Short mmCIF file of C-alpha atoms and ligand atoms in Angstrom, two decimals:
data_model
loop_
_atom_site.label_atom_id
_atom_site.label_comp_id
_atom_site.label_asym_id
_atom_site.label_seq_id
_atom_site.Cartn_x
_atom_site.Cartn_y
_atom_site.Cartn_z
CA UNK O 1 77.00 -83.92 5.67
CA UNK O 2 76.78 -81.18 8.32
CA UNK O 3 73.63 -81.05 10.42
CA UNK O 4 70.96 -80.12 7.82
CA UNK O 5 69.14 -77.81 10.30
CA UNK O 6 72.15 -75.49 10.13
CA UNK O 7 71.73 -74.99 6.39
CA UNK O 8 69.99 -72.15 4.54
CA UNK O 9 67.04 -72.94 2.24
CA UNK O 10 69.21 -72.44 -0.86
CA UNK O 11 71.84 -74.84 0.51
CA UNK O 12 69.11 -77.36 1.32
CA UNK O 13 67.67 -77.22 -2.19
CA UNK O 14 71.09 -77.60 -3.75
CA UNK O 15 71.53 -80.78 -1.56
CA UNK O 16 68.12 -82.01 -2.69
CA UNK O 17 68.92 -81.51 -6.41
CA UNK O 18 72.35 -83.23 -6.04
CA UNK O 19 70.87 -86.09 -4.05
CA UNK O 20 73.05 -85.33 -1.02
CA UNK O 21 69.90 -85.01 1.16
CA UNK O 22 66.11 -85.55 0.83
CA UNK O 23 63.30 -83.35 1.96
CA UNK O 24 62.03 -86.23 4.24
CA UNK O 25 65.37 -86.77 5.94
CA UNK O 26 65.70 -83.00 6.54
CA UNK O 27 62.13 -82.80 7.79
CA UNK O 28 62.87 -85.65 10.27
CA UNK O 29 65.98 -83.82 11.43
CA UNK O 30 63.82 -80.69 12.14
CA UNK O 31 61.02 -82.62 13.82
CA UNK O 32 63.61 -84.37 16.03
CA UNK O 33 65.20 -81.10 16.96
CA UNK O 34 61.88 -79.51 17.74
CA UNK O 35 60.98 -82.55 19.97
CA UNK O 36 64.26 -82.19 21.73
CA UNK O 37 64.76 -78.47 22.03
CA UNK O 38 61.50 -76.56 21.58
CA UNK O 39 60.69 -77.23 25.23
CA UNK O 40 63.48 -74.72 25.96
CA UNK O 41 62.76 -72.16 23.09
CA UNK O 42 58.96 -72.60 23.03
CA UNK O 43 58.81 -71.18 19.54
CA UNK O 44 55.91 -73.39 18.41
CA UNK O 45 52.29 -73.31 19.45
CA UNK O 46 51.34 -76.19 17.10
CA UNK O 47 53.64 -78.63 15.33
CA UNK O 48 52.00 -80.11 12.20
CA UNK O 49 54.23 -83.19 11.97
CA UNK O 50 51.71 -85.23 9.89
CA UNK O 51 51.40 -82.42 7.27
CA UNK O 52 55.15 -81.87 7.27
CA UNK O 53 55.83 -85.58 6.54
CA UNK O 54 53.24 -85.74 3.80
CA UNK O 55 54.60 -82.56 2.15
CA UNK O 56 58.16 -83.80 2.45
CA UNK O 57 57.28 -87.17 0.81
CA UNK O 58 55.63 -85.39 -2.03
CA UNK O 59 58.70 -83.26 -2.49
CA UNK O 60 61.02 -86.35 -2.36
CA UNK O 61 59.01 -87.72 -5.29
CA UNK O 62 59.38 -84.52 -7.31
CA UNK O 63 63.12 -84.51 -6.80
CA UNK O 64 63.34 -88.17 -7.78
CA UNK O 65 61.45 -87.37 -10.94
CA UNK O 66 63.78 -84.42 -11.58
CA UNK O 67 60.91 -82.01 -11.40
CA UNK O 68 61.10 -79.81 -8.27
CA UNK O 69 58.69 -76.98 -8.06
CA UNK O 70 61.36 -74.30 -7.64
CA UNK O 71 63.96 -72.91 -5.33
CA UNK O 72 62.00 -73.66 -2.08
CA UNK O 73 60.74 -77.14 -2.83
CA UNK O 74 61.14 -79.27 0.34
CA UNK O 75 62.20 -76.49 2.61
CA UNK O 76 60.77 -76.60 6.25
CA UNK O 77 58.92 -73.54 7.23
CA UNK O 78 57.18 -72.13 10.35
CA UNK O 79 54.19 -69.69 10.08
CA UNK O 80 53.34 -67.08 12.66
CA UNK O 81 50.06 -68.09 14.25
CA UNK O 82 48.28 -65.02 12.82
CA UNK O 83 48.36 -66.58 9.35
CA UNK O 84 45.29 -68.68 8.50
CA UNK O 85 45.97 -72.33 7.81
CA UNK O 86 43.09 -74.50 6.66
CA UNK O 87 42.41 -77.23 9.14
CA UNK O 88 45.08 -76.17 11.54
CA UNK O 89 44.51 -73.99 14.64
CA UNK O 90 45.24 -70.33 14.24
CA UNK O 91 45.17 -68.69 17.66
CA UNK O 92 46.85 -65.27 17.11
CA UNK O 93 48.37 -65.93 20.58
CA UNK O 94 44.88 -65.21 22.10
CA UNK O 95 42.50 -67.09 24.30
CA UNK O 96 39.67 -65.74 22.26
CA UNK O 97 40.82 -67.75 19.17
CA UNK O 98 42.31 -70.62 21.18
CA UNK O 99 40.44 -73.29 19.30
CA UNK O 100 39.75 -71.50 16.00
CA UNK O 101 40.42 -73.62 12.93
CA UNK O 102 40.21 -71.60 9.73
CA UNK O 103 38.39 -73.14 6.75
CA UNK O 104 40.87 -71.54 4.29
CA UNK O 105 44.57 -70.83 3.83
CA UNK O 106 46.08 -67.35 3.72
CA UNK O 107 47.25 -66.44 0.24
CA UNK O 108 50.90 -66.64 1.38
CA UNK O 109 50.35 -70.15 2.63
CA UNK O 110 48.73 -71.22 -0.61
CA UNK O 111 51.55 -69.71 -2.62
CA UNK O 112 54.28 -71.31 -0.51
CA UNK O 113 52.51 -74.70 -0.68
CA UNK O 114 52.51 -74.37 -4.44
CA UNK O 115 56.26 -73.70 -4.15
CA UNK O 116 56.60 -76.98 -2.32
CA UNK O 117 57.53 -75.95 1.19
CA UNK O 118 57.15 -78.33 4.17
CA UNK O 119 54.97 -76.76 6.94
CA UNK O 120 56.46 -77.63 10.36
CA UNK O 121 53.83 -75.67 12.31
CA UNK O 122 52.54 -72.40 13.78
CA UNK O 123 54.69 -70.27 15.96
CA UNK O 124 54.16 -68.07 18.98
CA UNK O 125 53.46 -64.37 18.97
CA UNK O 126 52.22 -61.44 21.07
CA UNK O 127 48.43 -61.58 21.26
CA UNK O 128 47.07 -60.19 17.99
CA UNK O 129 50.61 -59.07 17.22
CA UNK O 130 50.60 -56.36 19.78
CA UNK O 131 53.95 -56.23 21.44
CA UNK O 132 57.68 -56.28 21.02
CA UNK O 133 58.72 -59.27 23.17
CA UNK O 134 56.14 -62.13 22.65
CA UNK O 135 55.47 -61.82 26.34
CA UNK O 136 51.92 -60.91 25.50
CA UNK O 137 51.12 -64.34 24.17
CA UNK O 138 48.31 -65.91 26.11
CA UNK O 139 49.98 -69.27 25.96
CA UNK O 140 53.77 -69.30 26.54
CA UNK O 141 56.99 -67.31 26.87
CA UNK O 142 59.32 -67.75 23.95
CA UNK O 143 63.08 -67.61 24.65
CA UNK O 144 65.80 -66.03 22.57
CA UNK O 145 68.07 -68.83 21.31
CA UNK O 146 71.07 -66.64 22.09
CA UNK O 147 70.13 -66.39 25.79
CA UNK O 148 67.11 -68.25 27.04
CA UNK O 149 66.58 -65.71 29.83
CA UNK O 150 65.87 -63.04 27.17
CA UNK O 151 63.05 -62.25 24.84
CA UNK O 152 63.22 -63.00 21.10
CA UNK O 153 61.60 -59.68 20.25
CA UNK O 154 58.04 -59.43 19.02
CA UNK O 155 55.44 -59.61 17.98
CA UNK O 156 56.78 -62.32 15.69
CA UNK O 157 59.03 -63.79 18.35
CA UNK O 158 58.10 -67.42 17.64
CA UNK O 159 58.96 -67.52 13.94
CA UNK O 160 62.17 -65.50 14.60
CA UNK O 161 63.24 -67.85 17.46
CA UNK O 162 62.44 -70.82 15.28
CA UNK O 163 64.82 -69.77 12.54
CA UNK O 164 67.53 -68.55 14.89
CA UNK O 165 67.33 -71.78 16.88
CA UNK O 166 67.46 -73.95 13.83
CA UNK O 167 63.92 -75.12 14.46
CA UNK O 168 62.82 -74.10 11.01
CA UNK O 169 64.81 -73.17 7.84
CA UNK O 170 62.64 -70.17 7.03
CA UNK O 171 59.51 -68.59 8.52
CA UNK O 172 56.89 -66.00 7.93
CA UNK O 173 56.09 -63.18 10.29
CA UNK O 174 54.04 -59.98 10.15
CA UNK O 175 55.15 -56.43 10.64
CA UNK O 176 52.78 -53.66 11.58
CA UNK O 177 55.28 -51.41 13.48
CA UNK O 178 58.44 -53.51 13.44
CA UNK O 179 57.39 -57.00 14.23
CA UNK O 180 59.56 -58.75 11.71
CA UNK O 181 62.63 -56.44 11.72
CA UNK O 182 62.92 -56.10 15.50
CA UNK O 183 62.81 -59.78 16.30
CA UNK O 184 65.17 -60.37 13.28
CA UNK O 185 67.66 -58.04 14.93
CA UNK O 186 67.19 -59.58 18.42
CA UNK O 187 67.62 -63.09 17.07
CA UNK O 188 70.64 -62.39 14.76
CA UNK O 189 68.78 -63.28 11.49
CA UNK O 190 67.44 -61.56 8.42
CA UNK O 191 63.91 -60.14 8.71
CA UNK O 192 62.03 -58.23 5.97
CA UNK O 193 58.92 -56.10 5.79
CA UNK O 194 57.97 -55.63 2.15
CA UNK O 195 56.23 -52.53 0.81
CA UNK O 196 52.71 -52.17 1.90
CA UNK O 197 50.67 -53.79 -0.94
CA UNK O 198 53.55 -56.00 -2.13
CA UNK O 199 52.24 -59.17 -0.40
CA UNK O 200 48.60 -60.12 -0.08
CA UNK O 201 47.07 -59.93 3.41
CA UNK O 202 44.31 -62.26 2.60
CA UNK O 203 44.08 -64.68 5.45
CA UNK O 204 46.22 -62.63 7.78
CA UNK O 205 44.15 -61.92 10.88
CA UNK O 206 43.99 -58.11 10.89
CA UNK O 207 45.63 -55.96 13.58
CA UNK O 208 45.93 -52.53 11.82
CA UNK O 209 44.93 -53.07 8.23
CA UNK O 210 46.69 -50.00 6.80
CA UNK O 211 50.01 -51.08 8.29
CA UNK O 212 50.18 -54.84 8.36
CA UNK O 213 52.48 -56.66 5.96
CA UNK O 214 53.66 -60.25 5.87
CA UNK O 215 57.39 -60.98 5.29
CA UNK O 216 60.16 -63.56 5.65
CA UNK O 217 62.62 -64.51 8.39
CA UNK O 218 65.71 -66.26 6.99
CA UNK O 219 69.25 -67.34 7.84
CA UNK O 220 70.65 -65.24 4.98
CA UNK O 221 69.65 -62.57 2.47
CA UNK O 222 69.36 -64.95 -0.46
CA UNK O 223 66.71 -66.98 1.32
CA UNK O 224 64.75 -63.80 2.23
CA UNK O 225 64.86 -62.93 -1.53
CA UNK O 226 63.59 -66.38 -2.52
CA UNK O 227 60.72 -66.28 -0.01
CA UNK O 228 59.73 -62.78 -0.87
CA UNK O 229 59.53 -63.72 -4.63
CA UNK O 230 57.33 -66.71 -3.78
CA UNK O 231 54.75 -64.71 -1.71
CA UNK O 232 54.75 -61.36 -3.52
CA UNK O 233 52.28 -60.21 -6.15
CA UNK O 234 48.80 -58.88 -6.66
CA UNK O 235 45.92 -60.99 -5.23
CA UNK O 236 42.25 -60.45 -6.22
CA UNK O 237 41.36 -61.41 -2.64
CA UNK O 238 43.21 -58.46 -1.19
CA UNK O 239 42.18 -55.04 -2.71
CA UNK O 240 45.27 -53.40 -1.22
CA UNK O 241 47.65 -55.68 -2.99
CA UNK O 242 49.27 -53.85 -5.86
CA UNK O 243 49.75 -55.01 -9.41
CA UNK O 244 53.34 -54.20 -10.05
CA UNK O 245 55.78 -56.74 -11.54
CA UNK O 246 57.69 -59.00 -9.05
CA UNK O 247 61.34 -59.11 -10.01
CA UNK O 248 63.64 -62.07 -9.58
CA UNK O 249 65.19 -60.73 -6.38
CA UNK O 250 67.82 -63.46 -6.04
CA UNK O 251 69.06 -62.72 -9.59
CA UNK O 252 70.02 -59.15 -8.79
CA UNK O 253 71.59 -59.76 -5.36
CA UNK O 254 75.13 -59.78 -6.73
CA UNK O 255 75.06 -56.42 -8.38
CA UNK O 256 77.09 -54.88 -5.64
CA UNK O 257 77.21 -51.39 -4.09
CA UNK O 258 78.85 -49.52 -6.99
CA UNK O 259 76.90 -46.41 -7.82
CA UNK O 260 74.48 -46.69 -4.92
CA UNK O 261 73.88 -43.66 -2.72
CA UNK O 262 73.46 -44.62 0.89
CA UNK O 263 71.62 -42.21 3.22
CA UNK O 264 72.87 -42.41 6.74
CA UNK O 265 70.04 -41.75 9.15
CA UNK O 266 70.71 -39.04 11.80
CA UNK O 267 69.00 -40.04 15.00
CA UNK O 268 68.77 -39.02 18.53
CA UNK O 269 71.27 -41.10 20.54
CA UNK O 270 69.61 -40.53 23.93
CA UNK O 271 68.73 -43.85 25.34
CA UNK O 272 70.64 -45.77 22.74
CA UNK O 273 72.83 -48.79 23.56
CA UNK O 274 76.39 -47.69 22.67
CA UNK O 275 77.15 -51.21 21.32
CA UNK O 276 74.38 -50.72 18.75
CA UNK O 277 75.66 -47.39 17.72
CA UNK O 278 79.18 -48.72 17.32
CA UNK O 279 78.04 -51.74 15.22
CA UNK O 280 75.95 -49.51 12.98
CA UNK O 281 78.78 -46.98 12.42
CA UNK O 282 81.14 -49.85 11.56
CA UNK O 283 78.60 -51.30 9.15
CA UNK O 284 78.33 -47.99 7.30
CA UNK O 285 82.11 -48.01 6.87
CA UNK O 286 81.84 -51.44 5.35
CA UNK O 287 79.25 -50.15 2.81
CA UNK O 288 81.62 -47.26 1.97
CA UNK O 289 84.44 -49.76 1.48
CA UNK O 290 82.23 -51.59 -1.00
CA UNK O 291 81.95 -48.50 -3.17
CA UNK O 292 78.87 -46.78 -1.87
CA UNK O 293 78.69 -43.02 -1.56
CA UNK O 294 77.11 -41.81 1.66
CA UNK O 295 75.35 -38.69 2.83
CA UNK O 296 73.50 -37.78 6.03
CA UNK O 297 69.75 -38.02 5.90
CA UNK O 298 67.16 -36.70 8.25
CA UNK O 299 63.52 -37.61 8.51
CA UNK O 300 62.26 -34.57 10.44
CA UNK O 301 58.72 -35.80 11.22
CA UNK O 302 59.91 -39.35 12.08
CA UNK O 303 60.33 -38.12 15.64
CA UNK O 304 56.61 -38.11 15.82
CA UNK O 305 56.21 -41.51 14.25
CA UNK O 306 55.82 -43.45 17.51
CA UNK O 307 53.16 -41.12 18.81
CA UNK O 308 51.24 -41.30 15.48
CA UNK O 309 51.63 -45.09 15.31
CA UNK O 310 50.27 -45.55 18.81
CA UNK O 311 47.12 -43.64 17.86
CA UNK O 312 46.62 -45.18 14.32
CA UNK O 313 47.39 -48.86 15.13
CA UNK O 314 45.11 -49.00 18.26
CA UNK O 315 42.38 -47.12 16.38
CA UNK O 316 42.33 -49.72 13.54
CA UNK O 317 42.73 -52.56 16.03
CA UNK O 318 39.72 -51.41 18.01
CA UNK O 319 37.64 -51.64 14.90
CA UNK O 320 39.17 -54.90 13.61
CA UNK O 321 38.81 -56.62 16.97
CA UNK O 322 35.07 -55.75 17.24
CA UNK O 323 34.39 -59.01 15.37
CA UNK O 324 35.34 -61.15 18.39
CA UNK O 325 31.90 -61.01 19.92
CA UNK O 326 31.42 -64.61 20.96
CA UNK O 327 28.93 -65.14 17.98
CA UNK O 328 30.93 -65.60 14.84
CA UNK O 329 33.92 -67.63 15.93
CA UNK O 330 36.24 -68.34 18.84
CA UNK O 331 35.51 -68.22 22.59
CA UNK O 332 31.97 -67.77 23.92
CA UNK O 333 31.28 -67.08 27.59
CA UNK O 334 27.84 -67.57 29.07
CA UNK O 335 25.81 -64.53 29.80
CA UNK O 336 22.26 -63.58 30.77
CA UNK O 337 21.61 -61.87 27.40
CA UNK O 338 23.48 -60.97 24.24
CA UNK O 339 25.29 -57.86 25.53
CA UNK O 340 26.26 -59.63 28.63
CA UNK O 341 27.54 -62.65 26.73
CA UNK O 342 29.60 -60.34 24.48
CA UNK O 343 31.12 -58.44 27.32
CA UNK O 344 32.01 -61.54 29.29
CA UNK O 345 33.48 -63.13 26.25
CA UNK O 346 35.70 -60.16 25.52
CA UNK O 347 36.65 -59.76 29.19
CA UNK O 348 37.71 -63.44 29.39
CA UNK O 349 39.18 -63.73 25.93
CA UNK O 350 41.47 -60.66 25.58
CA UNK O 351 44.71 -60.14 27.54
CA UNK O 352 45.73 -56.86 29.18
CA UNK O 353 47.70 -55.34 26.26
CA UNK O 354 44.87 -56.00 23.77
CA UNK O 355 42.37 -54.41 26.10
CA UNK O 356 44.68 -51.44 26.56
CA UNK O 357 44.88 -51.03 22.73
CA UNK O 358 41.13 -51.35 22.30
CA UNK O 359 40.48 -48.62 24.89
CA UNK O 360 43.08 -46.31 23.37
CA UNK O 361 41.75 -46.84 19.93
CA UNK O 362 38.15 -46.44 20.87
CA UNK O 363 38.98 -43.23 22.66
CA UNK O 364 41.02 -41.81 19.73
CA UNK O 365 38.14 -42.54 17.32
CA UNK O 366 35.34 -41.25 19.56
CA UNK O 367 33.43 -38.15 18.56
CA UNK O 368 35.01 -34.99 19.88
CA UNK O 369 38.48 -36.58 19.96
CA UNK O 370 38.67 -37.97 16.43
CA UNK O 371 40.11 -34.79 14.89
CA UNK O 372 42.50 -34.08 17.81
CA UNK O 373 43.99 -37.59 17.82
CA UNK O 374 43.20 -39.79 14.77
CA UNK O 375 42.95 -36.93 12.32
CA UNK O 376 46.19 -35.41 13.58
CA UNK O 377 48.03 -38.75 13.54
CA UNK O 378 47.02 -39.22 9.87
CA UNK O 379 48.56 -35.85 9.06
CA UNK O 380 51.81 -36.81 10.73
CA UNK O 381 51.69 -39.99 8.68
CA UNK O 382 51.47 -37.91 5.42
CA UNK O 383 54.42 -35.82 6.55
CA UNK O 384 56.52 -38.88 7.27
CA UNK O 385 55.80 -40.27 3.85
CA UNK O 386 56.91 -36.89 2.43
CA UNK O 387 60.11 -37.10 4.48
CA UNK O 388 60.95 -40.38 2.89
CA UNK O 389 60.02 -39.24 -0.62
CA UNK O 390 62.30 -36.19 -0.16
CA UNK O 391 65.17 -38.32 1.13
CA UNK O 392 64.82 -40.84 -1.74
CA UNK O 393 65.37 -38.00 -4.30
CA UNK O 394 69.01 -38.04 -3.16
CA UNK O 395 69.65 -41.49 -1.94
CA UNK O 396 68.78 -45.13 -2.88
CA UNK O 397 68.60 -46.57 0.58
CA UNK O 398 68.49 -45.27 4.17
CA UNK O 399 70.62 -47.00 6.78
CA UNK O 400 70.38 -46.94 10.54
CA UNK O 401 69.88 -49.21 13.59
CA UNK O 402 66.90 -51.53 13.59
CA UNK O 403 66.42 -51.09 17.36
CA UNK O 404 67.77 -48.84 20.07
CA UNK O 405 69.06 -51.82 22.10
CA UNK O 406 69.63 -55.58 22.18
CA UNK O 407 67.30 -58.35 23.44
CA UNK O 408 66.16 -57.63 26.97
CA UNK O 409 65.33 -60.01 29.76
CA UNK O 410 61.89 -61.55 30.28
CA UNK O 411 59.91 -59.18 32.57
CA UNK O 412 62.39 -56.31 32.11
CA UNK O 413 60.07 -53.96 30.32
CA UNK O 414 56.81 -53.96 32.26
CA UNK O 415 56.00 -50.31 31.53
CA UNK O 416 54.16 -50.31 28.24
CA UNK O 417 55.82 -47.09 27.16
CA UNK O 418 59.27 -48.64 27.65
CA UNK O 419 58.05 -51.47 25.45
CA UNK O 420 56.73 -49.11 22.71
CA UNK O 421 60.16 -47.33 22.53
CA UNK O 422 61.54 -50.47 20.87
CA UNK O 423 59.71 -49.52 17.72
CA UNK O 424 61.15 -46.05 17.30
CA UNK O 425 63.21 -46.91 14.23
CA UNK O 426 60.90 -49.35 12.60
CA UNK O 427 57.51 -47.60 12.85
CA UNK O 428 58.20 -44.82 10.23
CA UNK O 429 58.48 -47.34 7.39
CA UNK O 430 55.08 -48.82 8.34
CA UNK O 431 53.44 -45.39 8.37
CA UNK O 432 54.90 -44.57 4.97
CA UNK O 433 54.61 -48.08 3.50
CA UNK O 434 58.24 -48.31 2.49
CA UNK O 435 60.03 -51.68 2.53
CA UNK O 436 62.65 -52.37 5.26
CA UNK O 437 65.03 -55.11 6.18
CA UNK O 438 67.10 -56.01 9.20
CA UNK O 439 70.39 -57.76 8.59
CA UNK O 440 72.79 -58.93 11.27
CA UNK O 441 75.60 -56.38 11.83
CA UNK O 442 77.48 -57.60 14.96
CA UNK O 443 77.19 -58.39 18.62
CA UNK O 444 77.09 -56.46 21.88
CA UNK O 445 79.79 -56.92 24.40
CA UNK O 446 77.45 -59.36 26.17
CA UNK O 447 77.30 -61.48 22.99
CA UNK O 448 73.74 -60.46 21.79
CA UNK O 449 73.02 -59.86 18.13
CA UNK O 450 72.54 -56.39 16.57
CA UNK O 451 70.61 -55.56 13.41
CA UNK O 452 71.29 -53.05 10.66
CA UNK O 453 68.05 -51.51 9.26
CA UNK O 454 67.84 -50.65 5.56
CA UNK O 455 64.83 -48.80 4.16
CA UNK O 456 64.15 -48.47 0.39
CA UNK O 457 61.78 -46.84 -2.06
CA UNK O 458 58.29 -48.18 -2.34
CA UNK O 459 58.30 -51.38 -4.36
CA UNK O 460 62.09 -51.37 -4.56
CA UNK O 461 62.78 -54.34 -2.30
CA UNK O 462 65.40 -55.37 -4.93
CA UNK O 463 67.78 -52.54 -3.90
CA UNK O 464 67.62 -53.14 -0.11
CA UNK O 465 68.08 -56.90 -0.67
CA UNK O 466 71.10 -56.08 -2.91
CA UNK O 467 72.66 -53.80 -0.29
CA UNK O 468 71.89 -56.27 2.54
CA UNK O 469 73.54 -59.08 0.44
CA UNK O 470 76.62 -57.03 -0.33
CA UNK O 471 77.03 -56.23 3.33
CA UNK O 472 76.37 -59.83 4.46
CA UNK O 473 78.83 -61.30 1.98
CA UNK O 474 81.48 -58.72 3.12
CA UNK O 475 81.11 -59.78 6.74
CA UNK O 476 81.10 -62.98 8.74
CA UNK O 477 78.39 -62.37 11.32
CA UNK O 478 76.25 -65.07 9.92
CA UNK O 479 78.80 -67.75 10.70
CA UNK O 480 78.34 -67.17 14.45
CA UNK O 481 75.28 -69.12 15.61
CA UNK O 482 73.62 -69.80 19.04
CA UNK O 483 74.27 -73.20 20.55
CA UNK O 484 71.21 -74.94 22.00
CA UNK O 485 71.86 -78.17 23.67
N1 LIG K 1 55.55 -53.46 18.71
C1 LIG K 1 54.57 -52.80 17.88
C2 LIG K 1 53.25 -52.90 18.60
O1 LIG K 1 53.15 -53.44 19.60
C3 LIG K 1 54.60 -53.44 16.50
C4 LIG K 1 53.84 -54.69 16.42
C5 LIG K 1 53.78 -55.30 15.12
O2 LIG K 1 54.57 -54.87 14.24
N2 LIG K 1 52.89 -56.23 14.96
O3 LIG K 1 52.24 -52.46 18.08
#
């Protein structure tokens, strides 16, 4: 058998059912690879080998009894360290939560445990999910498996690098402004942000509550469909989760492109990497060849998306992060009185980017500025949602680049504004709530992966998965993999 860490989740469960492999053997292969290679990639903050072995042994027994729990039983997974795991440290990449051990599991973790997955550990991220390179982690730099001198993207850089480097079969990230789709593109894997409300946020440590969504990283589109099905659906513990039926995404993957209308996003090419433009244009030709009709689409207000996002997200963050006061949980610094203790705790516990966001957000919400900044940004948000609604009257999916460029070098983007520009194509779908997916669509001349971004109607993840699958099956990009040795 080929190295099992190269296989997709659905290939693994096929092998488990046929008896060609066991969850325990595959888990050992992953743990061995993590021990050998994660010193280079540094995708993991915590490896839960004991839990992984116990879950794998239980899965072995279910296969032996001919009663697996479903299409993910025995599949090794990594969780972004912003997802609460009962009894396992959940740091959010921050000193302030360095030793926080949640007393409960996030709903997505509970649901995947019920689906039989094997939890390998918790993976690195930008502090509180603020960033696009994972360089804002308080603990370690994560490397891109395609070129260890480069970033994996962010903020879900750890879970993306884990899947790309075959250090996990699948993983979960979170996407507030692009943090699943951008690292998916940079690492050459599939990354999906579901519709806002599709997946419960219970147990996800909040960054910007009206934008945050949890979604999968996977080695192919079928795996992303399987993971989404397992985590999606209404949850009484999250009032923003929506009670709409969860379709069998994997079942409709093969329906093809026929009859689908693809909207080709018109975008400003200033500052774009020409390799990305070329790859995306070629990908659109592939979709046409598969029978799609295409038409140009503009999202006129999306040009203001970044500006609106960088008001709304910090505003919500400044409120959400008020809870880290040294009293309830996490780090506590000594001070001469309560206020002094709180301010010392926050000064010591938060990194520079988090402090920048708290200041921006507090300013935008302060009296006298609220209407000028926050109120205005919310209006822009409404207009962006209307742009999408108008476009989706004529097309079924909108296609464009996931990012303006490919993975950059560690330390290359020190200017915060240069970092924020990474999110220009992903942020609009967070503001509107629409689902988006990044699927590999080629390589730069320097050999770095490029992502194709597909956005769909609200709660119509099925269509973007179907288009991504048709594209993936018509191309061979997924056969090219990074070599870590
Ligand atoms: N890069 C964006 C930010 O820094 C998005 C982060 C995210 O999606 N979590 O806010």
